[in-house]
CSV table of C-alpha atoms and ligand atoms in Angstrom, one decimal:
chain,number,residue,atom,x,y,z
A,28,MET,CA,-21.5,-7.6,6.0
A,29,SER,CA,-22.3,-11.4,5.4
A,30,GLY,CA,-21.5,-13.6,8.2
A,31,LEU,CA,-19.2,-15.7,6.0
A,32,VAL,CA,-17.1,-12.6,4.8
A,33,ARG,CA,-15.1,-11.0,7.4
A,34,PRO,CA,-11.9,-8.9,7.3
A,35,CYS,CA,-8.7,-11.0,7.6
A,36,GLY,CA,-10.2,-13.5,10.0
A,37,ALA,CA,-10.8,-11.3,12.7
A,38,ARG,CA,-14.0,-11.5,14.8
A,39,PRO,CA,-16.8,-10.2,12.8
A,40,ALA,CA,-17.4,-6.3,13.0
A,41,ALA,CA,-14.1,-6.1,15.2
A,42,CYS,CA,-11.8,-5.3,12.3
A,43,GLY,CA,-11.7,-2.3,9.6
A,44,CYS,CA,-8.8,-3.6,7.9
A,45,GLY,CA,-10.3,-4.3,4.6
A,46,ASP,CA,-9.3,-7.8,3.6
A,47,LEU,CA,-12.5,-9.4,2.5
A,48,THR,CA,-11.3,-13.1,2.7
A,49,PRO,CA,-14.1,-15.7,3.2
A,50,TRP,CA,-13.9,-16.8,6.7
A,51,GLN,CA,-13.7,-20.4,7.7
A,52,PRO,CA,-13.7,-21.3,11.3
A,53,GLY,CA,-10.3,-22.8,12.3
A,54,VAL,CA,-8.8,-22.1,8.9
A,55,ASN,CA,-8.2,-18.4,8.6
A,56,ASP,CA,-8.2,-17.6,12.3
A,57,VAL,CA,-7.1,-14.3,13.5
A,58,GLU,CA,-3.5,-13.4,12.7
A,59,ARG,CA,-1.4,-12.4,15.7
A,60,PHE,CA,2.1,-11.2,16.5
A,61,VAL,CA,4.2,-13.2,18.9
A,62,VAL,CA,6.9,-11.1,20.6
A,63,TRP,CA,9.6,-12.5,22.7
A,64,GLY,CA,10.7,-9.6,25.1
A,65,GLY,CA,14.2,-8.5,26.4
A,66,GLN,CA,16.0,-7.6,23.3
A,67,ARG,CA,17.9,-4.2,23.1
A,68,LEU,CA,17.1,-2.7,19.6
A,69,SER,CA,19.9,-1.5,17.7
A,70,GLY,CA,20.7,-0.5,13.9
A,71,THR,CA,18.9,1.6,11.4
A,72,VAL,CA,15.3,1.7,10.4
A,73,SER,CA,13.8,3.3,7.4
A,74,ILE,CA,10.4,5.1,7.6
A,75,SER,CA,7.7,4.5,5.0
A,76,GLY,CA,5.5,7.2,3.4
A,77,SER,CA,2.7,8.7,5.4
A,78,LYS,CA,-0.5,6.8,5.4
A,79,ASN,CA,-2.5,9.8,6.5
A,80,ALA,CA,-1.0,12.0,3.7
A,81,VAL,CA,-1.7,9.3,0.9
A,82,LEU,CA,-5.3,8.6,1.7
A,83,PRO,CA,-6.8,12.1,0.7
A,84,MET,CA,-4.4,12.2,-2.3
A,85,MET,CA,-5.7,9.0,-3.5
A,86,ALA,CA,-9.3,10.5,-3.0
A,87,ALA,CA,-8.1,13.8,-4.8
A,88,ALA,CA,-6.7,11.8,-7.9
A,89,VAL,CA,-10.6,11.4,-8.9
A,90,MET,CA,-10.8,15.1,-9.7
A,91,SER,CA,-8.4,14.9,-12.6
A,92,PRO,CA,-8.8,12.9,-15.9
A,93,GLU,CA,-5.1,12.9,-16.3
A,94,LEU,CA,-2.2,10.6,-14.8
A,95,CYS,CA,-1.3,11.3,-11.0
A,96,ALA,CA,1.6,9.3,-9.4
A,97,LEU,CA,2.4,9.1,-5.9
A,98,LYS,CA,5.8,7.9,-4.8
A,99,GLY,CA,6.7,6.4,-1.4
A,100,VAL,CA,3.3,4.9,-1.0
A,101,PRO,CA,3.4,2.3,1.9
A,102,ALA,CA,1.9,-1.1,1.3
A,103,LEU,CA,-0.8,-0.9,3.9
A,104,ARG,CA,-4.2,-2.4,4.3
A,105,ASP,CA,-5.9,1.1,4.3
A,106,VAL,CA,-4.1,1.9,1.0
A,107,SER,CA,-5.3,-1.4,-0.3
A,108,VAL,CA,-8.9,-0.5,0.4
A,109,MET,CA,-8.7,3.0,-1.0
A,110,ARG,CA,-7.5,1.4,-4.2
A,111,GLN,CA,-10.2,-0.9,-4.3
A,112,ILE,CA,-12.7,2.2,-3.9
A,113,LEU,CA,-11.0,4.0,-6.8
A,114,GLU,CA,-11.3,0.9,-8.9
A,115,ARG,CA,-14.8,0.6,-8.3
A,116,LEU,CA,-15.4,4.1,-9.3
A,117,GLY,CA,-13.6,3.5,-12.6
A,118,VAL,CA,-10.2,4.8,-11.7
A,119,GLU,CA,-7.3,3.0,-13.5
A,120,VAL,CA,-4.9,2.2,-10.6
A,121,GLY,CA,-1.3,0.8,-11.1
A,122,TRP,CA,0.9,-0.3,-8.2
A,123,HIS,CA,4.7,-0.7,-8.7
A,124,PRO,CA,6.7,-2.4,-6.0
A,125,ASP,CA,9.1,0.6,-5.6
A,126,GLY,CA,6.1,2.3,-3.9
A,127,THR,CA,4.8,4.3,-6.8
A,128,LEU,CA,1.0,4.4,-7.2
A,129,GLU,CA,-0.5,5.7,-10.5
A,130,MET,CA,-4.1,6.7,-10.7
A,131,GLN,CA,-6.0,7.9,-13.7
A,132,ALA,CA,-9.5,8.9,-13.6
A,133,ARG,CA,-10.3,9.4,-17.3
A,134,GLU,CA,-14.0,8.7,-16.7
A,135,LEU,CA,-16.0,8.0,-13.6
A,136,GLY,CA,-18.3,5.0,-13.9
A,137,THR,CA,-20.2,5.6,-10.7
A,138,CYS,CA,-20.2,8.1,-7.9
A,139,GLU,CA,-21.1,5.6,-5.4
A,140,VAL,CA,-18.8,4.3,-2.8
A,141,ARG,CA,-20.3,0.9,-1.7
A,142,GLU,CA,-20.9,0.0,1.8
A,143,GLU,CA,-18.9,-3.0,2.1
A,144,LEU,CA,-15.8,-0.9,1.3
A,145,SER,CA,-16.7,2.5,3.0
A,146,ARG,CA,-17.6,0.7,6.3
A,147,GLN,CA,-14.1,-0.8,6.5
A,148,MET,CA,-12.2,2.6,6.3
A,149,ARG,CA,-13.4,5.9,7.6
A,150,SER,CA,-11.3,7.5,5.1
A,151,SER,CA,-13.9,6.7,2.4
A,152,ILE,CA,-15.6,9.9,3.4
A,153,PHE,CA,-12.5,11.8,1.6
A,154,LEU,CA,-14.1,10.9,-1.6
A,155,MET,CA,-17.3,13.2,-0.8
A,156,GLY,CA,-15.2,16.5,-1.7
A,157,PRO,CA,-13.7,15.3,-4.8
A,158,LEU,CA,-16.7,13.5,-6.3
A,159,LEU,CA,-18.9,16.5,-5.6
A,160,ALA,CA,-16.3,18.7,-7.2
A,161,ARG,CA,-15.7,16.6,-10.3
A,162,ALA,CA,-19.0,14.9,-10.9
A,163,GLY,CA,-21.5,17.0,-8.8
A,164,LYS,CA,-22.7,13.9,-7.2
A,165,VAL,CA,-21.7,11.4,-4.5
A,166,LYS,CA,-23.2,8.6,-2.5
A,167,VAL,CA,-21.3,7.2,0.4
A,168,ALA,CA,-22.1,5.0,3.3
A,169,TYR,CA,-22.2,6.8,6.5
A,170,PRO,CA,-19.2,5.8,8.5
A,171,GLY,CA,-19.8,4.1,11.7
A,172,GLY,CA,-18.3,4.6,15.1
A,173,CYS,CA,-14.9,3.1,15.7
A,174,ALA,CA,-12.8,1.5,18.4
A,175,ILE,CA,-11.5,5.2,19.5
A,176,GLY,CA,-14.9,6.7,19.8
A,177,PRO,CA,-18.0,8.0,17.9
A,178,ARG,CA,-16.1,10.3,15.4
A,179,PRO,CA,-18.9,12.4,13.9
A,180,ILE,CA,-18.5,14.0,10.5
A,181,ASP,CA,-20.5,17.0,10.9
A,182,LEU,CA,-17.8,19.4,10.3
A,183,HIS,CA,-17.1,17.8,6.7
A,184,LEU,CA,-20.9,17.9,6.0
A,185,ARG,CA,-21.4,21.5,7.0
A,186,GLY,CA,-18.2,22.7,5.1
A,187,LEU,CA,-19.5,20.9,1.9
A,188,GLU,CA,-22.9,22.4,2.3
A,189,ALA,CA,-21.5,25.9,2.8
A,190,LEU,CA,-19.9,25.3,-0.5
A,191,GLY,CA,-23.3,24.7,-2.1
A,192,ALA,CA,-23.5,20.9,-2.0
A,193,ARG,CA,-27.1,19.7,-1.1
A,194,LEU,CA,-26.7,16.6,1.1
A,195,ARG,CA,-29.2,14.0,2.6
A,196,GLU,CA,-28.9,11.0,4.7
A,197,ARG,CA,-31.1,7.9,4.0
A,198,HIS,CA,-30.8,4.4,5.0
A,199,GLY,CA,-27.1,4.7,6.2
A,200,TYR,CA,-26.0,6.6,3.2
A,201,ILE,CA,-25.2,10.2,2.4
A,202,TYR,CA,-26.5,11.5,-0.9
A,203,GLY,CA,-24.7,14.6,-2.2
A,204,GLU,CA,-25.5,16.7,-5.3
A,205,ALA,CA,-24.1,20.0,-6.6
A,206,THR,CA,-24.0,22.0,-9.8
A,207,ARG,CA,-20.7,24.0,-9.5
A,208,LEU,CA,-19.6,24.3,-6.1
A,209,ARG,CA,-19.0,28.0,-4.9
A,210,GLY,CA,-16.0,29.5,-2.9
A,211,GLN,CA,-17.0,30.4,0.7
A,212,GLU,CA,-15.6,31.5,4.1
A,213,ILE,CA,-15.8,28.6,6.5
A,214,HIS,CA,-14.9,28.7,10.2
A,215,LEU,CA,-14.5,25.3,11.6
A,216,ASP,CA,-15.5,24.7,15.2
A,217,PHE,CA,-12.5,22.5,15.8
A,218,PRO,CA,-9.5,21.9,13.6
A,219,SER,CA,-10.6,18.7,12.2
A,220,VAL,CA,-7.8,17.1,10.0
A,221,GLY,CA,-10.3,15.2,7.7
A,222,ALA,CA,-12.8,18.1,7.4
A,223,THR,CA,-10.1,20.5,6.5
A,224,GLU,CA,-8.9,18.1,3.8
A,225,ASN,CA,-12.4,17.2,2.5
A,226,ILE,CA,-13.3,21.1,2.2
A,227,MET,CA,-9.8,22.0,0.6
A,228,MET,CA,-10.3,19.2,-2.1
A,229,ALA,CA,-13.9,20.3,-2.9
A,230,ALA,CA,-13.0,24.2,-3.0
A,231,VAL,CA,-10.2,23.3,-5.6
A,232,LEU,CA,-12.7,23.2,-8.5
A,233,ALA,CA,-15.3,25.6,-6.8
A,234,ARG,CA,-16.2,28.9,-8.5
A,235,GLY,CA,-14.4,31.8,-6.5
A,236,VAL,CA,-12.3,31.7,-3.4
A,237,THR,CA,-12.7,29.5,-0.4
A,238,VAL,CA,-11.1,30.5,3.1
A,239,ILE,CA,-11.0,27.8,5.7
A,240,ARG,CA,-10.4,29.3,9.3
A,241,ASN,CA,-9.4,27.4,12.3
A,242,ALA,CA,-8.0,24.9,9.8
A,243,ALA,CA,-5.9,22.0,11.1
A,244,LYS,CA,-2.2,22.4,10.7
A,245,GLU,CA,-0.9,18.9,10.4
A,246,PRO,CA,2.0,18.2,7.9
A,247,GLU,CA,-0.2,15.9,5.9
A,248,ILE,CA,-2.3,18.8,5.1
A,249,VAL,CA,0.6,20.9,3.8
A,250,ASP,CA,1.4,17.9,1.8
A,251,LEU,CA,-2.1,17.6,0.2
A,252,GLN,CA,-1.6,21.3,-0.5
A,253,ASN,CA,1.6,20.5,-2.4
A,254,PHE,CA,0.0,17.6,-4.3
A,255,LEU,CA,-3.1,19.7,-5.4
A,256,ASN,CA,-1.0,22.6,-6.5
A,257,GLY,CA,1.0,20.0,-8.6
A,258,MET,CA,-2.3,19.0,-10.3
A,259,GLY,CA,-2.9,22.7,-11.0
A,260,ALA,CA,-4.8,23.8,-8.0
A,261,ARG,CA,-4.2,27.1,-6.3
A,262,VAL,CA,-4.0,26.7,-2.6
A,263,THR,CA,-2.0,28.5,0.0
A,264,GLY,CA,-1.8,28.6,3.7
A,265,ALA,CA,-1.6,25.0,4.7
A,266,GLY,CA,0.3,24.7,7.7
A,267,THR,CA,-1.2,27.6,9.3
A,268,ASP,CA,-4.9,28.0,10.7
A,269,VAL,CA,-6.1,30.0,7.4
A,270,ILE,CA,-6.0,28.2,4.2
A,271,ARG,CA,-7.0,29.9,1.1
A,272,ILE,CA,-8.2,28.0,-2.2
A,273,GLU,CA,-8.7,29.9,-5.6
A,274,GLY,CA,-10.9,27.7,-7.3
A,275,VAL,CA,-9.8,26.4,-11.0
A,276,ARG,CA,-11.8,25.1,-13.7
A,277,GLU,CA,-9.9,21.9,-14.3
A,278,LEU,CA,-7.0,19.9,-12.9
A,279,GLY,CA,-4.0,18.1,-14.5
A,280,GLY,CA,-1.8,15.3,-13.7
A,281,CYS,CA,1.4,15.1,-11.4
A,282,VAL,CA,4.0,13.3,-9.8
A,283,HIS,CA,4.4,13.7,-6.1
A,284,GLN,CA,6.8,12.3,-3.3
A,285,VAL,CA,4.7,11.5,-0.2
A,286,ILE,CA,6.2,12.9,3.1
A,287,PRO,CA,7.4,10.2,5.6
A,288,ASP,CA,5.1,8.8,8.3
A,289,ARG,CA,5.8,10.9,11.5
A,290,ILE,CA,3.6,8.2,13.5
A,291,GLU,CA,5.5,5.2,12.3
A,292,ALA,CA,8.7,7.3,13.0
A,293,GLY,CA,7.5,8.0,16.6
A,294,THR,CA,6.6,4.4,17.1
A,295,MET,CA,10.2,3.2,16.1
A,296,MET,CA,11.7,6.0,18.6
A,297,VAL,CA,9.6,4.5,21.2
A,298,ALA,CA,10.8,1.0,20.3
A,299,ALA,CA,14.3,2.1,20.8
A,300,ALA,CA,13.5,3.8,24.2
A,301,VAL,CA,11.4,1.1,25.8
A,302,THR,CA,14.1,-1.4,25.1
A,303,GLY,CA,17.1,0.8,26.0
A,304,GLY,CA,18.3,0.3,22.7
A,305,ASP,CA,20.3,2.5,20.2
A,306,VAL,CA,18.4,3.1,17.0
A,307,VAL,CA,18.9,5.3,14.0
A,308,VAL,CA,15.4,6.4,12.5
A,309,SER,CA,16.0,7.2,9.1
A,310,GLY,CA,14.2,9.1,6.3
A,311,VAL,CA,12.2,11.4,8.5
A,312,ILE,CA,11.4,15.1,8.9
A,313,PRO,CA,12.6,15.8,12.2
A,314,GLU,CA,10.5,19.0,12.6
A,315,HIS,CA,7.2,17.0,12.3
A,316,LEU,CA,8.5,14.9,15.5
A,317,GLU,CA,9.2,17.8,17.7
A,318,ALA,CA,6.5,17.2,20.1
A,319,VAL,CA,7.2,13.5,20.4
A,320,THR,CA,11.0,14.2,20.7
A,321,ALA,CA,10.4,16.8,23.5
A,322,LYS,CA,8.4,14.1,25.6
A,323,LEU,CA,10.9,11.5,25.0
A,324,LYS,CA,13.7,13.7,26.1
A,325,GLU,CA,11.8,14.8,29.2
A,326,ALA,CA,11.5,10.9,29.9
A,327,GLY,CA,15.3,10.6,29.7
A,328,VAL,CA,15.6,9.3,26.1
A,329,SER,CA,18.4,10.7,24.1
A,330,VAL,CA,17.4,11.9,20.7
A,331,THR,CA,20.2,13.5,18.4
A,332,PRO,CA,20.5,14.2,14.7
A,333,ALA,CA,22.4,11.6,12.9
A,334,GLY,CA,22.6,13.1,9.6
A,335,PRO,CA,20.2,14.5,7.1
A,336,GLY,CA,16.6,13.0,7.7
A,337,GLN,CA,18.0,10.9,10.6
A,338,LEU,CA,17.6,10.7,14.2
A,339,ARG,CA,19.6,8.7,16.7
A,340,VAL,CA,17.5,7.5,19.7
A,341,GLN,CA,19.2,5.9,22.7
A,342,GLY,CA,16.9,4.5,25.5
A,343,PRO,CA,17.9,5.0,29.3
A,344,GLU,CA,18.1,2.2,31.7
A,345,ARG,CA,14.8,3.2,32.9
A,346,PRO,CA,12.5,6.1,31.7
A,347,ARG,CA,11.2,8.8,33.8
A,348,ALA,CA,7.6,9.5,34.3
A,349,THR,CA,6.4,12.5,32.3
A,350,ASP,CA,2.9,14.0,32.0
A,351,PHE,CA,1.4,14.7,28.6
A,352,LYS,CA,-1.8,15.8,26.8
A,353,THR,CA,-2.8,15.2,23.1
A,354,LEU,CA,-3.7,18.1,21.1
A,355,PRO,CA,-4.0,19.0,17.3
A,356,TYR,CA,-0.5,19.6,15.7
A,357,PRO,CA,1.9,21.2,16.5
A,358,GLY,CA,0.6,19.6,19.8
A,359,PHE,CA,1.4,16.0,21.1
A,360,PRO,CA,-0.2,13.8,18.6
A,361,THR,CA,-3.2,11.5,19.8
A,362,ASP,CA,-1.8,8.8,17.4
A,363,MET,CA,1.3,8.5,19.6
A,364,GLN,CA,-0.7,8.4,22.9
A,365,PRO,CA,-0.9,4.7,23.2
A,366,GLN,CA,2.7,4.0,22.5
A,367,VAL,CA,3.9,6.5,24.8
A,368,MET,CA,1.7,5.2,27.5
A,369,ALA,CA,3.5,1.7,27.0
A,370,LEU,CA,6.8,3.6,27.6
A,371,MET,CA,5.3,5.3,30.8
A,372,CYS,CA,4.1,1.8,32.2
A,373,LEU,CA,7.9,1.2,32.7
A,374,ALA,CA,8.8,4.5,33.9
A,375,GLU,CA,10.1,5.6,37.3
A,376,GLY,CA,7.3,7.6,38.9
A,377,THR,CA,3.6,8.3,38.0
A,378,SER,CA,2.5,10.1,34.7
A,379,VAL,CA,-0.9,11.7,34.1
A,380,ILE,CA,-2.0,11.2,30.4
A,381,THR,CA,-4.8,13.4,29.1
A,382,GLU,CA,-6.4,12.6,25.8
A,383,THR,CA,-8.2,15.7,24.4
A,384,VAL,CA,-8.7,14.7,20.6
A,385,PHE,CA,-10.7,11.6,20.9
A,386,GLU,CA,-13.2,10.6,23.7
A,387,ASN,CA,-12.6,6.9,23.9
A,388,ARG,CA,-9.0,6.3,23.3
A,389,PHE,CA,-7.7,4.3,26.3
A,390,LYS,CA,-8.7,0.7,25.4
A,391,HIS,CA,-5.1,-0.3,25.3
A,392,ALA,CA,-5.0,0.5,28.9
A,393,ASP,CA,-7.1,-2.7,29.7
A,394,GLU,CA,-4.8,-4.8,27.6
A,395,LEU,CA,-1.6,-3.2,29.3
A,396,ARG,CA,-2.9,-4.1,32.6
A,397,ARG,CA,-2.8,-7.8,31.5
A,398,MET,CA,0.9,-7.4,31.3
A,399,GLY,CA,1.1,-6.0,34.7
A,400,ALA,CA,0.8,-2.2,34.1
A,401,GLN,CA,-0.8,-0.1,36.6
A,402,ILE,CA,-3.1,2.3,35.0
A,403,LYS,CA,-6.2,4.0,36.2
A,404,VAL,CA,-8.5,5.6,33.6
A,405,GLU,CA,-11.1,8.2,34.5
A,406,GLY,CA,-12.9,9.9,31.6
A,407,ARG,CA,-10.3,11.6,29.4
A,408,THR,CA,-7.3,11.1,32.0
A,409,ALA,CA,-5.1,8.1,32.6
A,410,VAL,CA,-2.9,8.0,35.7
A,411,VAL,CA,0.1,5.5,34.9
A,412,LYS,CA,2.1,4.4,38.0
A,413,GLY,CA,5.4,3.0,36.5
A,414,SER,CA,6.6,-0.7,37.1
A,415,PRO,CA,10.1,-1.8,37.0
A,416,VAL,CA,8.8,-4.8,34.9
A,417,LEU,CA,5.9,-5.8,32.6
A,418,PHE,CA,5.1,-9.7,31.9
A,419,GLY,CA,4.2,-11.3,28.5
A,420,ALA,CA,0.5,-12.0,28.1
A,421,LEU,CA,-2.1,-12.7,25.6
A,422,VAL,CA,-3.8,-9.3,24.5
A,423,GLU,CA,-5.8,-8.1,22.0
A,424,ALA,CA,-5.0,-5.2,19.4
A,425,THR,CA,-8.4,-3.1,19.5
A,426,ASP,CA,-7.2,-0.6,17.0
A,427,LEU,CA,-4.3,0.3,15.0
A,428,ARG,CA,-2.1,2.5,17.4
A,429,SER,CA,-3.2,0.3,20.5
A,430,GLY,CA,-1.9,-2.7,18.7
A,431,ALA,CA,1.5,-1.0,18.2
A,432,ALA,CA,1.6,0.0,21.9
A,433,LEU,CA,1.1,-3.6,22.8
A,434,VAL,CA,3.8,-4.8,20.5
A,435,LEU,CA,6.0,-2.1,22.1
A,436,ALA,CA,5.3,-3.3,25.6
A,437,GLY,CA,5.9,-6.8,24.4
A,438,LEU,CA,9.4,-5.8,23.2
A,439,ALA,CA,10.2,-4.6,26.8
A,440,ALA,CA,8.4,-7.6,28.9
A,441,GLU,CA,9.7,-10.4,30.4
A,442,GLY,CA,8.6,-13.4,28.4
A,443,VAL,CA,6.3,-13.9,25.5
A,444,THR,CA,3.6,-11.6,24.3
A,445,THR,CA,0.9,-12.5,22.0
A,446,VAL,CA,-0.8,-9.5,20.3
A,447,GLU,CA,-4.1,-10.9,18.7
A,448,ASP,CA,-5.9,-9.2,15.7
A,449,CYS,CA,-2.6,-7.8,14.2
A,450,CYS,CA,-4.7,-7.0,11.0
A,451,HIS,CA,-5.2,-3.6,12.7
A,452,ILE,CA,-1.7,-3.0,12.9
A,453,ASP,CA,-1.2,-3.7,9.2
A,454,ARG,CA,-3.7,-0.9,8.3
A,455,GLY,CA,-1.0,1.6,9.2
A,456,TYR,CA,2.4,0.0,9.7
A,457,GLU,CA,4.3,-1.7,6.7
A,458,ARG,CA,5.9,-4.8,7.5
A,459,LEU,CA,6.1,-3.9,11.3
A,460,GLU,CA,7.6,-7.3,12.2
A,461,ALA,CA,10.3,-7.2,9.5
A,462,LYS,CA,11.4,-3.7,10.5
A,463,LEU,CA,11.5,-4.4,14.1
A,464,GLY,CA,13.2,-7.8,13.3
A,465,GLY,CA,15.8,-5.8,11.4
A,466,LEU,CA,16.7,-4.0,14.6
A,467,GLY,CA,17.1,-7.3,16.5
A,468,ALA,CA,13.6,-7.8,17.9
A,469,ARG,CA,12.3,-11.3,18.1
A,470,ILE,CA,8.8,-11.1,16.6
A,471,GLU,CA,6.8,-13.2,14.4
A,472,ARG,CA,3.5,-13.3,12.7
A,473,SER,CA,1.3,-16.2,13.0
A,474,GLY,CA,-2.0,-17.4,11.9
A,475,PRO,CA,-3.3,-17.5,8.4
A,476,ALA,CA,-0.4,-17.0,6.0
A,477,GLY,CA,0.0,-14.7,3.2
A,478,SER,CA,-2.8,-12.1,3.8
A,479,VAL,CA,-0.5,-9.1,3.4
A,480,SER,CA,1.7,-10.2,0.7
A,481,ALA,CA,-0.2,-8.9,-2.1
A,482,LEU,CA,-0.7,-5.4,-1.0
A,483,PRO,CA,-1.9,-2.9,-2.0
B,21,UD1,C1,-7.1,12.3,11.4
B,21,UD1,C2,-6.0,11.0,11.3
B,21,UD1,C3,-6.0,10.2,12.5
B,21,UD1,C4,-5.7,11.1,13.8
B,21,UD1,C5,-6.6,12.4,13.7
B,21,UD1,C6,-6.2,13.2,14.8
B,21,UD1,C7,-6.3,10.5,8.8
B,21,UD1,C8,-6.8,9.5,7.8
B,21,UD1,N1,-6.5,10.2,10.1
B,21,UD1,O1,-8.2,11.6,11.6
B,21,UD1,O2,-4.9,9.2,12.3
B,21,UD1,O3,-5.8,10.4,14.9
B,21,UD1,O4,-6.6,13.0,12.5
B,21,UD1,O5,-5.0,13.8,14.6
B,21,UD1,O6,-5.6,11.4,8.6
B,21,UD1,N2,-14.6,15.6,14.9
B,21,UD1,C9,-16.1,16.1,14.9
B,21,UD1,N3,-16.7,16.3,13.7
B,21,UD1,C10,-16.2,16.2,12.5
B,21,UD1,C11,-14.8,15.8,12.4
B,21,UD1,C12,-14.1,15.4,13.7
B,21,UD1,O7,-16.7,16.4,15.9
B,21,UD1,O8,-16.8,16.6,11.5
B,21,UD1,C13,-14.1,15.3,16.1
B,21,UD1,C14,-13.7,14.0,16.1
B,21,UD1,O9,-14.6,13.1,16.7
B,21,UD1,C15,-12.4,13.9,17.0
B,21,UD1,C16,-11.7,15.2,16.6
B,21,UD1,O10,-12.8,16.0,16.1
B,21,UD1,O11,-12.8,13.9,18.4
B,21,UD1,C17,-10.5,15.1,15.6
B,21,UD1,O12,-10.9,14.4,14.5
B,21,UD1,P1,-10.2,14.8,13.1
B,21,UD1,O13,-9.2,15.8,13.4
B,21,UD1,O14,-11.3,15.1,12.2
B,21,UD1,O15,-9.6,13.3,12.9
B,21,UD1,P2,-9.6,12.4,11.6
B,21,UD1,O16,-9.5,13.4,10.3
B,21,UD1,O17,-10.8,11.7,11.7
């Protein structure tokens, strides 16, 4: 990436957000959230559609020449980057402000996902399976490491090779070719979410039957199955560890409503908990939130049904310490670990947090310490000694969920917290400051104006 083109004004190479605004020192400097702590949140907040469900579906749309429409698409930076990728491939994309995204891949002009776009978003590798299936070739930049660890893609590559794709890596790109992919039995060493989705998508247009064993069971995979079946695919078993895909010759169009974002919902639940607030989180699927709900209840937070698709969350005066370990679904989600760590920083007692999904996902601990948190990290374990109070400080969002955790800590802290590089947060939260503001939080975005207004 050129020195003068950097995402959203963040430090070069620090951001994966996808806004290629020419950077001028002192003009479009980093965006930040400024949070004045101490407000108890109350009211109702609506949850947006799931980012992690939308991204693979957008990639899957290249497999059909007909119109595919997604409803409930959140206006996020990652969605915006995926839209740019699709448009460069020749897909016609239309965005309606009600959250409907229309995509039609009548013909593909190219099968190359250019480096400047694929480096901004790891999810660009979702194009591998669909492009191999539709066009028999793909060229995509190898995704680099990221703030939460090295994140290899060996399971994606091995799965696609098992289906008959010929892959090679040269000069940082992966080149793939296939005539028609063939159905196969595939056993994943680890239930990787992305590998399960990539293989599922490739197998949809393959000849014969593919069975994925030890598949990931996340709700976003069930939603992808429903979307693909809406296009005419024959996929069963998503949500269990065995997924069966019977290949079809072609796919048609469909209209699909995206599931609500369980991580945004969990983050809002912690926002209520950490401020001792009383918030109704609306438009959720409570079963998707069971692991988070169970942990919050252990910590003394009240979570009760408040109507269809609604949970009422009431925070205690002070949470209780509780241990937890991240695991693939239905275990506790790694994407909620930083936010619940922020809550544990204020708990009575000491909690032990074990991260088993990603190697290096405790960077937020350094930032939380600046706010007075007492956290010791050793390998994949963090020991958090709860303090009665946190203090506002200048902190940096190193990745999406860490950024959210720092905002949550700021809501509960004494004084003012400035969370720098909030472009990371915009990758996965739609108007976070507006949603929290609607619950009574005092939070403002400052820095270069207008960079999120045109999304996606
Ligand atoms: C997805 C989510 C991400 C979430 C993660 C785990 C999307 C767009 N992102 O990421 O928000 O944090 O699931 O719930 O849906 N691994 C390998 N080889 C591979 C693939 C993965 O070793 O080929 C490892 C990873 O390094 C990681 C673990 O498996 O340690 C889990 O990764 P995976 O489930 O693939 O996560 P993602 O699909 O990248």
